[in-house]
Coordinates of C-alpha atoms and ligand atoms in Angstrom, one line a residue:
M1 CA -0.1 0.0 0.1
C2 CA 2.4 2.7 1.1
G3 CA 5.8 3.0 -0.5
I4 CA 9.0 2.9 1.6
V5 CA 12.6 3.9 0.5
G6 CA 15.8 3.8 2.6
Y7 CA 19.4 4.7 1.6
V8 CA 22.9 4.7 3.1
G9 CA 25.9 5.7 1.1
P10 CA 28.0 8.4 -0.3
Q11 CA 25.2 10.1 -2.5
P12 CA 23.1 12.8 -0.8
A13 CA 20.5 10.6 0.8
L14 CA 17.6 13.2 0.4
E15 CA 17.9 13.1 -3.4
V16 CA 18.1 9.4 -3.7
V17 CA 15.1 8.9 -1.3
V18 CA 13.0 11.4 -3.0
N19 CA 13.8 10.0 -6.5
G20 CA 13.0 6.7 -5.3
L21 CA 9.7 7.8 -3.8
A22 CA 8.8 9.1 -7.2
R23 CA 9.0 5.5 -8.6
L24 CA 6.8 4.2 -5.7
E25 CA 4.1 6.9 -5.7
Y26 CA 1.8 4.5 -7.4
R27 CA 1.7 2.5 -4.2
G28 CA 0.0 5.4 -2.2
Y29 CA -0.1 9.1 -2.9
D30 CA -2.1 10.6 0.1
S31 CA 1.1 12.2 1.5
A32 CA 4.8 11.9 1.4
G33 CA 7.7 12.5 3.8
V34 CA 11.4 12.1 4.4
A35 CA 13.9 11.9 7.2
V36 CA 17.7 12.4 6.8
L37 CA 20.4 12.3 9.4
G38 CA 23.1 15.0 9.5
R39 CA 25.6 16.5 12.0
G40 CA 24.0 14.5 14.8
A41 CA 20.5 15.8 14.2
L42 CA 17.4 14.3 12.5
H43 CA 15.8 16.6 9.7
T44 CA 12.4 15.7 8.6
D45 CA 9.7 17.1 6.3
K46 CA 6.3 15.6 5.4
R47 CA 3.4 16.9 3.4
A48 CA -0.2 16.0 2.6
G49 CA -1.0 15.3 -1.2
K50 CA 1.3 14.0 -3.8
L51 CA 5.1 14.0 -3.8
A52 CA 5.2 17.3 -5.7
N53 CA 3.9 19.0 -2.5
L54 CA 6.9 17.6 -0.5
R55 CA 9.3 18.6 -3.3
R56 CA 8.1 22.2 -3.3
A57 CA 8.3 22.3 0.3
L58 CA 11.9 21.0 0.4
E59 CA 12.8 23.7 -2.2
E60 CA 11.4 26.5 -0.1
R61 CA 12.9 25.1 3.1
P62 CA 15.8 22.8 2.3
I63 CA 17.0 20.1 4.7
S64 CA 20.4 18.4 4.2
G65 CA 22.3 15.5 5.8
D66 CA 25.4 13.5 5.3
G67 CA 23.9 10.3 6.7
A68 CA 21.4 7.8 6.0
G69 CA 17.8 8.7 4.8
I70 CA 14.3 7.3 4.7
G71 CA 11.1 8.2 2.8
H72 CA 7.5 7.2 2.5
T73 CA 4.4 7.7 0.3
R74 CA 1.3 7.1 2.2
W75 CA -2.1 5.4 1.6
A76 CA -4.0 6.5 4.6
T77 CA -5.4 3.7 7.0
H78 CA -5.4 5.2 10.4
G79 CA -6.0 9.1 10.5
A80 CA -6.8 11.5 7.7
P81 CA -4.1 12.0 5.0
N82 CA -2.7 15.4 6.4
D83 CA 0.7 16.7 7.2
V84 CA 0.7 15.5 10.8
N85 CA -0.4 11.9 10.0
A86 CA 2.2 11.8 7.1
H87 CA 5.3 9.7 7.8
P88 CA 8.0 9.6 9.0
H89 CA 7.0 9.7 12.7
V90 CA 9.5 10.7 15.2
D91 CA 9.9 10.2 19.0
N92 CA 9.6 13.1 21.6
D93 CA 13.5 13.6 21.6
N94 CA 13.7 13.8 17.7
R95 CA 16.2 11.0 18.0
V96 CA 14.4 8.2 16.2
A97 CA 12.4 8.4 12.9
I98 CA 10.3 5.5 11.3
V99 CA 8.1 4.9 8.4
H100 CA 5.6 2.1 8.1
N101 CA 3.6 0.1 5.5
G102 CA 0.8 -2.1 7.1
I103 CA -1.4 -1.9 10.0
I104 CA -0.3 -2.3 13.7
E105 CA -3.5 -4.0 15.1
N106 CA -2.6 -3.6 18.8
F107 CA -1.7 0.0 18.4
A108 CA -4.5 1.3 20.9
A109 CA -3.2 -0.7 23.7
L110 CA 0.4 0.2 23.1
R111 CA -0.5 3.8 22.8
L112 CA -2.2 3.8 26.2
E113 CA 0.9 2.1 27.7
L114 CA 3.2 4.6 26.1
E115 CA 1.1 7.6 27.1
E116 CA 1.3 6.4 30.7
Q117 CA 5.1 6.4 30.4
G118 CA 4.8 10.0 29.3
C119 CA 5.2 9.8 25.6
K120 CA 3.3 12.6 23.8
F121 CA 1.4 11.6 20.7
L122 CA 1.0 14.1 17.8
S123 CA -0.9 12.1 15.2
E124 CA -3.9 9.7 14.9
T125 CA -1.8 7.0 13.2
D126 CA -1.1 3.4 14.4
T127 CA 2.6 4.1 13.2
E128 CA 3.4 6.6 15.9
V129 CA 3.4 3.9 18.5
A130 CA 6.3 2.2 16.8
S131 CA 8.4 5.4 16.9
H132 CA 7.9 5.9 20.5
L133 CA 8.2 2.2 21.3
L134 CA 11.5 2.1 19.4
S135 CA 12.8 5.1 21.2
T136 CA 11.8 3.8 24.7
T137 CA 13.1 0.4 24.0
L138 CA 16.5 1.9 22.7
A139 CA 16.7 3.9 25.9
S140 CA 16.0 1.0 28.1
R141 CA 18.4 -1.4 26.5
G142 CA 21.1 1.2 26.9
D143 CA 23.4 -0.3 24.2
G144 CA 22.5 2.1 21.4
D145 CA 21.7 -1.1 19.3
L146 CA 19.0 0.0 17.0
A147 CA 18.5 -3.3 15.2
G148 CA 18.2 -5.0 18.7
A149 CA 15.6 -2.6 19.7
M150 CA 13.8 -3.1 16.4
R151 CA 13.7 -6.8 17.1
D152 CA 12.3 -6.2 20.7
V153 CA 9.7 -3.8 19.2
C154 CA 8.6 -6.3 16.4
K155 CA 8.0 -8.9 19.0
R156 CA 5.4 -6.7 20.6
L157 CA 3.6 -5.6 17.5
E158 CA 0.6 -7.5 16.0
G159 CA -0.6 -7.1 12.5
A160 CA 1.2 -6.4 9.2
F161 CA 4.2 -4.2 8.9
T162 CA 7.3 -3.1 7.1
L163 CA 9.2 -0.7 9.5
V164 CA 12.1 1.4 8.4
A165 CA 14.0 3.3 11.0
V166 CA 17.1 5.7 11.4
S167 CA 18.4 7.1 14.7
T168 CA 20.7 9.9 15.6
D169 CA 22.8 7.7 17.6
D170 CA 24.1 5.9 14.4
P171 CA 23.6 8.1 11.4
D172 CA 25.2 5.8 8.8
L173 CA 22.7 2.9 9.6
V174 CA 19.1 2.1 8.4
V175 CA 17.3 -0.7 10.2
A176 CA 14.3 -2.3 8.8
A177 CA 11.9 -5.2 9.7
R178 CA 9.3 -7.1 7.8
R179 CA 6.0 -9.1 8.5
N180 CA 3.5 -9.7 5.8
S181 CA 4.3 -6.4 4.1
P182 CA 6.9 -6.2 1.2
L183 CA 10.5 -5.0 1.5
V184 CA 13.4 -5.8 -0.7
V185 CA 17.2 -4.7 -0.4
G186 CA 19.3 -3.2 -3.2
R187 CA 22.9 -4.1 -3.0
G188 CA 25.1 -1.4 -4.6
E189 CA 28.9 -0.7 -4.7
G190 CA 29.7 1.0 -1.4
E191 CA 25.9 2.0 -1.1
N192 CA 22.8 0.1 -0.1
F193 CA 19.0 0.6 -0.6
L194 CA 15.9 -0.7 0.9
A195 CA 12.4 -0.3 -0.7
S196 CA 9.0 -1.6 -1.0
D197 CA 9.7 -2.5 -4.7
V198 CA 12.9 -2.6 -6.8
A199 CA 11.6 0.2 -8.9
A200 CA 12.7 2.5 -6.3
F201 CA 16.4 1.6 -6.8
I202 CA 16.7 0.1 -10.2
A203 CA 18.4 3.3 -11.5
H204 CA 21.3 2.6 -9.0
T205 CA 21.5 -1.3 -8.9
R206 CA 19.8 -4.4 -10.3
E207 CA 21.2 -6.7 -7.5
A208 CA 18.4 -7.4 -5.1
V209 CA 18.0 -9.3 -1.8
E210 CA 14.8 -10.8 -0.8
L211 CA 13.7 -10.3 2.8
G212 CA 11.7 -13.2 4.4
Q213 CA 8.8 -13.2 6.8
D214 CA 9.8 -11.9 10.3
Q215 CA 13.3 -10.6 9.4
V216 CA 15.4 -7.6 10.4
V217 CA 18.0 -6.1 8.2
E218 CA 20.8 -3.7 9.3
L219 CA 22.0 -1.6 6.2
R220 CA 25.2 0.1 6.1
A221 CA 27.1 1.5 3.1
D222 CA 29.2 -1.6 2.9
S223 CA 27.1 -4.3 4.6
V224 CA 23.8 -5.9 4.6
V225 CA 23.1 -8.1 7.8
V226 CA 19.8 -10.0 7.9
T227 CA 18.6 -11.6 11.1
D228 CA 15.4 -13.2 12.4
Y229 CA 13.7 -11.6 15.3
D230 CA 15.9 -13.4 17.9
G231 CA 19.1 -11.9 16.3
D232 CA 20.0 -15.2 14.6
P233 CA 21.6 -14.9 11.1
V234 CA 19.3 -16.2 8.2
E235 CA 20.0 -17.3 4.7
V236 CA 18.8 -14.8 2.2
N237 CA 17.8 -15.0 -1.5
E238 CA 19.8 -12.7 -3.8
Y239 CA 18.5 -12.1 -7.3
H240 CA 19.3 -10.0 -10.4
V241 CA 16.4 -7.9 -11.6
D242 CA 16.1 -8.5 -15.3
W243 CA 14.5 -5.2 -16.3
D244 CA 16.1 -1.8 -16.4
A245 CA 15.3 1.7 -15.3
S246 CA 13.8 2.6 -18.7
A247 CA 11.1 0.0 -18.3
A248 CA 9.8 2.1 -15.3
E249 CA 9.8 5.2 -17.2
K250 CA 7.0 7.0 -19.1
D251 CA 8.9 6.9 -22.4
G252 CA 7.2 10.0 -23.9
Y253 CA 3.6 9.0 -22.9
D254 CA 1.7 11.4 -20.6
Y255 CA 0.8 8.5 -18.4
F256 CA 2.1 5.1 -17.5
M257 CA -1.3 3.7 -18.2
L258 CA -1.2 4.7 -21.9
K259 CA 2.3 3.2 -22.2
E260 CA 1.3 0.0 -20.6
I261 CA -1.6 -0.6 -22.8
V262 CA 0.7 -0.3 -25.8
E263 CA 3.2 -2.6 -24.2
Q264 CA 0.6 -5.5 -24.2
P265 CA 1.8 -7.3 -27.3
R266 CA 5.2 -7.6 -25.9
A267 CA 4.1 -8.5 -22.5
V268 CA 1.9 -11.3 -23.8
A269 CA 4.7 -12.5 -26.1
D270 CA 7.1 -12.6 -23.2
T271 CA 4.9 -14.5 -21.0
L272 CA 4.4 -17.2 -23.7
L273 CA 8.1 -17.3 -24.5
G274 CA 10.1 -20.4 -23.9
R275 CA 7.1 -22.6 -22.6
V276 CA 6.9 -24.8 -25.5
T277 CA 9.6 -27.4 -26.3
V278 CA 10.7 -28.1 -30.0
D279 CA 8.4 -31.1 -30.0
G280 CA 5.5 -29.1 -29.1
Q281 CA 5.2 -30.1 -25.4
L282 CA 4.5 -27.5 -22.8
T283 CA 7.1 -27.2 -20.1
L284 CA 6.2 -25.3 -17.0
D285 CA 9.0 -26.6 -14.7
E286 CA 9.1 -23.3 -12.7
M287 CA 5.6 -24.4 -11.5
R288 CA 7.4 -26.8 -9.0
L289 CA 4.4 -29.1 -9.1
S290 CA 5.2 -32.6 -10.5
P291 CA 3.0 -34.2 -13.2
A292 CA 2.1 -36.8 -10.6
E293 CA 0.7 -34.1 -8.3
L294 CA -1.3 -32.4 -11.1
R295 CA -2.7 -35.8 -12.2
G296 CA -4.1 -36.2 -8.7
V297 CA -6.0 -32.9 -8.7
E298 CA -9.7 -33.4 -8.2
K299 CA -10.8 -29.7 -7.9
I300 CA -9.4 -26.4 -8.8
V301 CA -10.1 -23.2 -6.8
I302 CA -9.0 -19.9 -8.2
I303 CA -8.7 -17.1 -5.7
A304 CA -7.9 -13.3 -6.5
C305 CA -9.1 -9.7 -6.1
G306 CA -10.1 -7.1 -8.6
T307 CA -8.8 -7.4 -12.2
S308 CA -6.9 -10.7 -11.2
Y309 CA -10.4 -12.1 -10.1
H310 CA -11.7 -11.4 -13.6
A311 CA -8.8 -13.4 -15.0
G312 CA -9.7 -16.2 -12.7
L313 CA -13.3 -16.1 -13.9
I314 CA -12.2 -16.3 -17.6
A315 CA -9.7 -19.1 -16.7
K316 CA -12.7 -21.2 -15.3
Y317 CA -14.1 -21.5 -18.8
A318 CA -10.8 -22.7 -20.3
V319 CA -9.8 -25.0 -17.5
E320 CA -13.2 -26.9 -17.2
H321 CA -13.5 -27.1 -21.0
W322 CA -10.0 -28.4 -21.6
C323 CA -9.3 -30.4 -18.4
R324 CA -12.8 -31.4 -17.3
I325 CA -11.9 -30.6 -13.8
P326 CA -14.4 -28.7 -11.6
C327 CA -13.2 -25.1 -11.1
E328 CA -14.4 -22.7 -8.7
V329 CA -13.4 -18.9 -8.6
E330 CA -13.8 -16.8 -5.6
V331 CA -12.9 -13.3 -4.4
A332 CA -9.9 -13.8 -2.0
S333 CA -11.4 -11.5 0.7
E334 CA -14.4 -13.8 1.1
F335 CA -12.7 -17.2 0.7
R336 CA -11.4 -18.2 4.1
Y337 CA -14.6 -17.0 5.9
R338 CA -17.0 -19.5 4.4
D339 CA -15.2 -22.6 5.5
P340 CA -14.4 -23.9 2.0
I341 CA -13.9 -27.5 1.3
L342 CA -10.3 -28.1 0.6
D343 CA -8.0 -31.2 0.7
Q344 CA -4.8 -32.5 -0.8
Q345 CA -6.5 -33.1 -4.1
T346 CA -7.3 -29.5 -4.4
L347 CA -5.3 -27.2 -6.5
V348 CA -5.6 -23.6 -5.4
I349 CA -4.6 -21.1 -8.0
A350 CA -3.8 -17.6 -6.6
I351 CA -3.7 -14.9 -9.1
S352 CA -2.0 -11.6 -8.1
Q353 CA 0.0 -9.2 -10.3
S354 CA 1.8 -7.7 -7.2
G355 CA 2.1 -11.0 -5.2
E356 CA 1.3 -8.8 -2.2
S357 CA -2.4 -8.4 -2.1
M358 CA -3.1 -9.1 1.6
D359 CA -6.6 -10.7 1.0
T360 CA -5.0 -13.1 -1.5
L361 CA -2.0 -13.8 0.7
M362 CA -4.3 -14.7 3.7
A363 CA -6.4 -16.9 1.4
V364 CA -3.2 -18.7 0.2
R365 CA -2.1 -19.3 3.9
Y366 CA -5.5 -20.7 4.8
A367 CA -5.5 -23.0 1.7
R368 CA -2.1 -24.3 2.7
E369 CA -3.2 -24.9 6.2
Q370 CA -6.0 -27.1 4.7
R371 CA -3.2 -29.1 2.7
A372 CA -4.3 -27.9 -0.6
K373 CA -1.5 -27.3 -3.1
V374 CA -1.2 -23.7 -4.1
L375 CA 0.1 -22.4 -7.4
A376 CA 0.6 -18.6 -7.8
I377 CA 0.4 -16.6 -11.0
C378 CA 2.3 -13.5 -10.3
N379 CA 4.2 -10.6 -12.1
V380 CA 6.6 -9.7 -9.3
N381 CA 9.6 -11.9 -8.9
G382 CA 10.2 -12.8 -5.2
S383 CA 7.1 -11.2 -3.9
T384 CA 5.3 -12.8 -0.9
I385 CA 2.5 -14.8 -2.5
P386 CA 4.8 -16.9 -4.9
R387 CA 7.2 -17.4 -2.0
E388 CA 4.6 -18.8 0.2
S389 CA 3.0 -21.0 -2.5
D390 CA 3.9 -24.4 -3.6
G391 CA 4.6 -23.4 -7.2
V392 CA 4.5 -20.3 -9.3
L393 CA 4.0 -19.3 -13.0
Y394 CA 5.4 -15.8 -13.6
T395 CA 4.0 -13.5 -16.0
H396 CA 6.4 -11.4 -17.9
A397 CA 4.6 -8.1 -18.2
G398 CA 7.6 -6.0 -16.8
P399 CA 6.8 -3.4 -14.2
E400 CA 3.2 -2.0 -14.2
V401 CA 3.1 1.4 -12.6
G402 CA -0.4 2.8 -13.5
V403 CA -2.7 1.7 -10.7
A404 CA -5.3 0.2 -13.1
A405 CA -4.1 -3.2 -14.2
T406 CA -3.8 -3.5 -18.1
K407 CA -0.9 -5.4 -19.4
T408 CA -0.8 -7.7 -16.4
F409 CA -4.3 -8.7 -17.0
L410 CA -3.6 -9.9 -20.5
T411 CA -0.5 -11.8 -19.3
Q412 CA -2.5 -13.4 -16.5
L413 CA -4.9 -14.7 -19.0
A414 CA -2.0 -16.0 -21.0
A415 CA -0.6 -17.8 -17.9
C416 CA -4.1 -19.2 -17.2
Y417 CA -4.3 -20.6 -20.6
L418 CA -1.0 -22.2 -20.4
I419 CA -1.9 -23.6 -17.0
G420 CA -5.1 -25.1 -18.5
L421 CA -3.3 -26.7 -21.5
Y422 CA -0.6 -28.0 -19.3
L423 CA -3.0 -29.7 -17.1
A424 CA -4.7 -31.1 -20.1
Q425 CA -1.4 -32.4 -21.3
V426 CA -0.3 -34.1 -18.1
R427 CA -3.7 -35.6 -17.4
G428 CA -4.0 -36.9 -21.0
M429 CA -7.3 -34.9 -21.6
K430 CA -6.2 -33.7 -24.9
F431 CA -3.9 -35.1 -27.8
G432 CA -0.6 -33.5 -28.5
D433 CA -2.0 -32.1 -31.7
E434 CA -4.9 -30.4 -30.1
I435 CA -2.8 -28.7 -27.6
N436 CA -0.4 -27.7 -30.3
A437 CA -3.3 -26.2 -32.3
V438 CA -4.3 -24.0 -29.4
I439 CA -0.6 -23.1 -28.5
A440 CA -0.3 -22.0 -32.1
Q441 CA -3.4 -19.8 -31.8
L442 CA -2.1 -18.5 -28.5
A443 CA 1.3 -17.6 -30.2
T444 CA -0.6 -15.3 -32.7
M445 CA -2.2 -13.3 -29.9
P446 CA 0.5 -10.5 -29.6
E447 CA -0.1 -9.9 -33.4
Q448 CA -4.0 -9.7 -32.8
I449 CA -3.4 -7.4 -29.9
E450 CA -1.4 -5.1 -32.2
K451 CA -4.2 -5.2 -34.6
V452 CA -6.7 -4.0 -32.0
L453 CA -4.3 -1.2 -30.8
D454 CA -4.0 0.0 -34.5
T455 CA -7.8 0.3 -34.8
V456 CA -9.0 1.8 -31.4
Q457 CA -8.9 5.4 -32.4
P458 CA -12.8 5.4 -32.8
V459 CA -13.0 4.2 -29.1
R460 CA -11.0 7.3 -28.0
E461 CA -13.4 9.5 -29.8
L462 CA -16.4 7.7 -28.5
A463 CA -15.1 8.1 -24.8
H464 CA -14.7 11.7 -25.1
S465 CA -18.3 12.2 -26.4
L466 CA -19.6 10.1 -23.3
A467 CA -17.7 12.2 -20.6
D468 CA -20.9 13.5 -19.3
A469 CA -22.7 10.2 -18.9
D470 CA -23.6 9.2 -15.3
T471 CA -23.9 5.5 -15.9
V472 CA -22.6 2.9 -18.4
L473 CA -23.8 -0.7 -18.4
F474 CA -21.7 -3.6 -19.7
L475 CA -23.2 -6.9 -21.0
G476 CA -21.5 -10.2 -21.9
R477 CA -22.1 -13.9 -22.1
H478 CA -19.7 -16.8 -21.5
V479 CA -16.1 -15.4 -21.4
G480 CA -17.5 -12.1 -22.5
Y481 CA -19.2 -11.8 -19.1
P482 CA -15.9 -11.3 -17.1
V483 CA -14.7 -9.1 -19.8
A484 CA -17.7 -6.9 -19.2
M485 CA -17.0 -7.0 -15.5
E486 CA -13.4 -5.8 -16.2
G487 CA -14.7 -3.0 -18.4
A488 CA -17.1 -1.8 -15.7
L489 CA -14.3 -1.9 -13.0
K490 CA -11.9 0.1 -15.3
L491 CA -14.5 2.7 -15.7
K492 CA -15.4 2.9 -12.0
E493 CA -11.7 3.1 -10.9
L494 CA -10.6 5.6 -13.5
A495 CA -13.5 7.7 -14.4
Y496 CA -15.3 7.5 -11.0
M497 CA -18.6 6.7 -12.8
H498 CA -21.3 4.3 -11.9
A499 CA -20.8 1.2 -14.1
E500 CA -22.2 -2.2 -13.9
A501 CA -21.8 -5.5 -15.7
F502 CA -24.4 -8.1 -16.2
A503 CA -24.5 -11.5 -17.8
A504 CA -26.6 -10.6 -20.8
G505 CA -29.0 -13.4 -20.0
E506 CA -29.8 -11.9 -16.7
L507 CA -31.0 -8.7 -18.2
K508 CA -34.6 -9.7 -18.4
H509 CA -34.5 -10.9 -14.7
G510 CA -34.3 -7.2 -13.5
P511 CA -31.5 -5.0 -14.9
I512 CA -33.4 -4.2 -17.9
A513 CA -35.5 -1.8 -15.8
L514 CA -32.5 0.4 -15.7
I515 CA -32.5 1.0 -19.5
E516 CA -33.6 4.5 -20.4
E517 CA -33.3 6.8 -23.4
G518 CA -29.7 7.4 -24.3
L519 CA -28.0 5.1 -21.7
P520 CA -24.7 3.8 -23.0
V521 CA -24.7 -0.1 -23.0
V522 CA -21.4 -1.7 -24.0
V523 CA -22.0 -5.3 -25.3
V524 CA -19.1 -7.9 -25.9
V525 CA -20.4 -10.3 -28.6
P526 CA -19.1 -13.9 -28.8
S527 CA -18.0 -15.1 -32.3
P528 CA -20.7 -15.9 -34.8
K529 CA -18.6 -18.9 -36.0
G530 CA -20.6 -22.3 -36.2
R531 CA -23.8 -20.3 -35.9
S532 CA -23.1 -20.1 -32.1
V533 CA -26.3 -20.0 -30.1
L534 CA -24.8 -17.6 -27.6
H535 CA -24.0 -15.3 -30.5
D536 CA -27.6 -15.2 -31.5
K537 CA -28.9 -14.8 -28.1
I538 CA -26.8 -11.7 -27.4
V539 CA -27.8 -10.2 -30.6
S540 CA -31.4 -10.6 -29.2
N541 CA -30.3 -8.9 -26.1
I542 CA -28.8 -6.1 -28.0
Q543 CA -32.1 -5.5 -29.8
E544 CA -34.0 -5.7 -26.4
V545 CA -32.0 -2.8 -24.9
R546 CA -32.0 -0.7 -28.1
A547 CA -35.7 -1.0 -28.3
R548 CA -35.9 0.6 -25.0
G549 CA -33.7 3.6 -25.9
A550 CA -30.2 2.4 -24.9
R551 CA -27.3 3.7 -27.0
T552 CA -25.5 0.4 -27.9
I553 CA -21.7 0.2 -28.2
V554 CA -21.0 -3.2 -29.6
I555 CA -17.7 -5.0 -29.6
A556 CA -17.9 -7.8 -32.1
E557 CA -15.8 -10.0 -34.4
E558 CA -14.8 -8.2 -37.7
G559 CA -17.0 -9.4 -40.4
D560 CA -20.1 -10.0 -38.0
E561 CA -22.5 -8.1 -40.1
S562 CA -25.5 -9.4 -38.0
V563 CA -24.8 -6.9 -35.2
R564 CA -24.4 -3.8 -37.4
P565 CA -28.0 -2.8 -37.7
Y566 CA -28.4 -2.8 -33.9
S567 CA -25.2 -1.0 -33.1
D568 CA -25.1 2.7 -32.5
V569 CA -21.2 2.3 -32.4
L570 CA -19.5 -0.9 -33.7
I571 CA -16.0 -1.8 -32.5
E572 CA -14.4 -4.5 -34.5
I573 CA -12.0 -6.9 -33.1
P574 CA -10.1 -9.7 -34.8
A575 CA -11.6 -13.2 -35.1
V576 CA -9.9 -15.5 -32.6
P577 CA -11.1 -18.8 -31.0
T578 CA -14.0 -18.0 -28.5
L579 CA -12.0 -18.9 -25.3
L580 CA -9.1 -16.6 -26.2
Q581 CA -11.5 -13.7 -27.2
P582 CA -10.9 -11.9 -23.9
I583 CA -7.3 -11.1 -24.9
V584 CA -8.5 -8.9 -27.7
S585 CA -12.1 -7.8 -26.6
T586 CA -10.5 -6.3 -23.3
I587 CA -8.4 -3.8 -25.0
P588 CA -11.1 -1.5 -26.4
M589 CA -12.6 -1.5 -22.7
Q590 CA -9.3 -0.3 -21.3
V591 CA -8.9 2.3 -23.9
F592 CA -12.5 3.5 -23.4
A593 CA -12.1 3.8 -19.6
C594 CA -8.7 5.5 -19.8
E595 CA -9.8 8.1 -22.5
L596 CA -13.0 8.8 -20.7
A597 CA -11.1 9.5 -17.5
L598 CA -8.8 11.7 -19.3
A599 CA -11.6 13.6 -20.8
K600 CA -12.8 14.2 -17.3
G601 CA -9.4 15.5 -16.3
N602 CA -8.6 12.6 -14.0
D603 CA -5.1 11.3 -13.3
V604 CA -5.3 7.8 -14.7
D605 CA -2.1 6.7 -13.1
Q606 CA -3.1 7.6 -9.6
P607 CA -6.9 7.5 -9.3
R608 CA -8.4 8.9 -6.1
N609 CA -8.6 6.6 -3.1
L610 CA -6.8 3.7 -4.7
A611 CA -3.3 2.1 -4.4
K612 CA -1.5 -0.2 -6.7
S613 CA -1.3 -3.1 -4.3
V614 CA -3.6 -3.5 -1.3
T615 CA -1.4 -4.8 1.5
V616 CA -4.1 -4.4 4.2
E617 CA -7.2 -6.6 4.6
Ligands
AGP1 C1 -7.1 -3.3 -11.1 O1 -7.1 -2.3 -12.0 C2 -7.1 -2.7 -9.6 N1 -6.3 -1.8 -9.4 C3 -7.3 -3.8 -8.6 O2 -8.5 -4.5 -8.8 C4 -6.2 -5.0 -8.6 O3 -6.5 -5.9 -9.7 C5 -6.4 -5.9 -7.3 O4 -6.2 -5.0 -6.2 C6 -5.6 -7.1 -7.2 O5 -4.2 -6.7 -7.2 P1 -3.1 -7.9 -7.3 O6 -3.4 -8.5 -8.7 O7 -1.8 -7.2 -7.3 O8 -3.3 -9.0 -6.4

């Protein structure tokens, strides 16, 4: 949720930290703050609003330091997004500063205890207890050991947290702790970095160190020491980040989202790359689940949130059709509260682009407790969900900075198709040549996405003409239904409009009462190939809403003339197999929502109230 940066080394810490925060602003942008150490003193500044406000304040009233620095961009949980509640939080002696991502669940009891000891609280945040607790613990230990004090503090905290702290006692040291929230170390030459995401330090180093659950790291310019909460050294996983700083730049686009939509052909191609052997067999070794384990699967349960949930809904159609295994799909936040039936023969597929969504992570943990096997589909190497799963299939979309998921969604679909086909292969549900035929069709998807991107200009114009609409409805059937849901979600989160999706067959059971003169209704039409019954039924649905005054915006296969008479606007997409159609039919929805939001003057990279990864439940 929040973004965290720490730096220690010869460069001016303030500059490194603020530039790192700029790359993490997508994680939260209610407020931002920094703390740097210099000449035995702690210098902080923090401002409500976007990072630009903090930058402006720092220009007007510069602070400087020659020691370590930390910074934070906030997504408010406890306390309004104002200057006082912004991080860092300092103790009453201005000796210790701390930034935090997560929620300290027992903060109220700790606050009472600290107030009784004389600590004066300035903010309404849960985080401030950590700064006072760290300070009092450091004082009572009397040994000046900030890492030791941090370990003691962590043992008293409940909830999810990444904490990063500096102290005037040791100005060339940054100490951080991690439980349930992300934190990664960047190893440089004579300098080291800490951040919620590698994007913050990728301009300086691509050598990263993964921090595990309940670990504390002491960062100095020339050393990185990681221990558990008892102070015992732990083995760490080091890795090389295979994308560079330019991948996290806007590349001339006004918004990351615009760039990320255009990157979709490459993202899907990279996700499919290297997953088929010369003899046409799928190889998904990184899944770490043996063919024997996959043959034993009796039920699949897909868990995810938001856009990733929509990918799961589409996957269900493919998996059940190709593998004949029952497949349930559920929003992760509901999953563990309904006592789901899981056992060793259940394969749980957790879809999360960030690998950090707390709802999904908690569902994964629950599933593993029930002895189900968990396979993650994830875009962020080394993130928590794949680390805690039995296996993983990484998507290769590259960094997605825009808060609205676009390219990661298409790559999640590609990954789901690969898993479905692989399961069909190992379980002998399909002959090699059948699998090869679908793989060959999948391989053409990047080209088909290019075609859609080349022809979406009318969608942009349409979006601008609808900027004053109050409501847009979306209809779909079969795999087109989750696509309609994704279209509605994009419009809500970017354009702040009422948007709702229905399975078109449900229309007559109630929602048709919503139709009135001029109401825009977007309809995703299945392929007409083979005189598909579904196709004909949805054409009837289009006629039903049009007869009641709706303005119909129809997304249909090129050459499907049957829909033209009933379409106020017809958006043509390339003809592809039905199950794969979401890969192309989603793109006009993304462009529509993005352009409509831009027409309303909204910031599509940082929509109000949202954050890229939701690391609180
Ligand atoms: C998508 O546009 C949203 N920003 C959001 O719904 C997102 O898909 C959801 O929070 C899940 O995130 P994850 O894939 O990182 O777990």
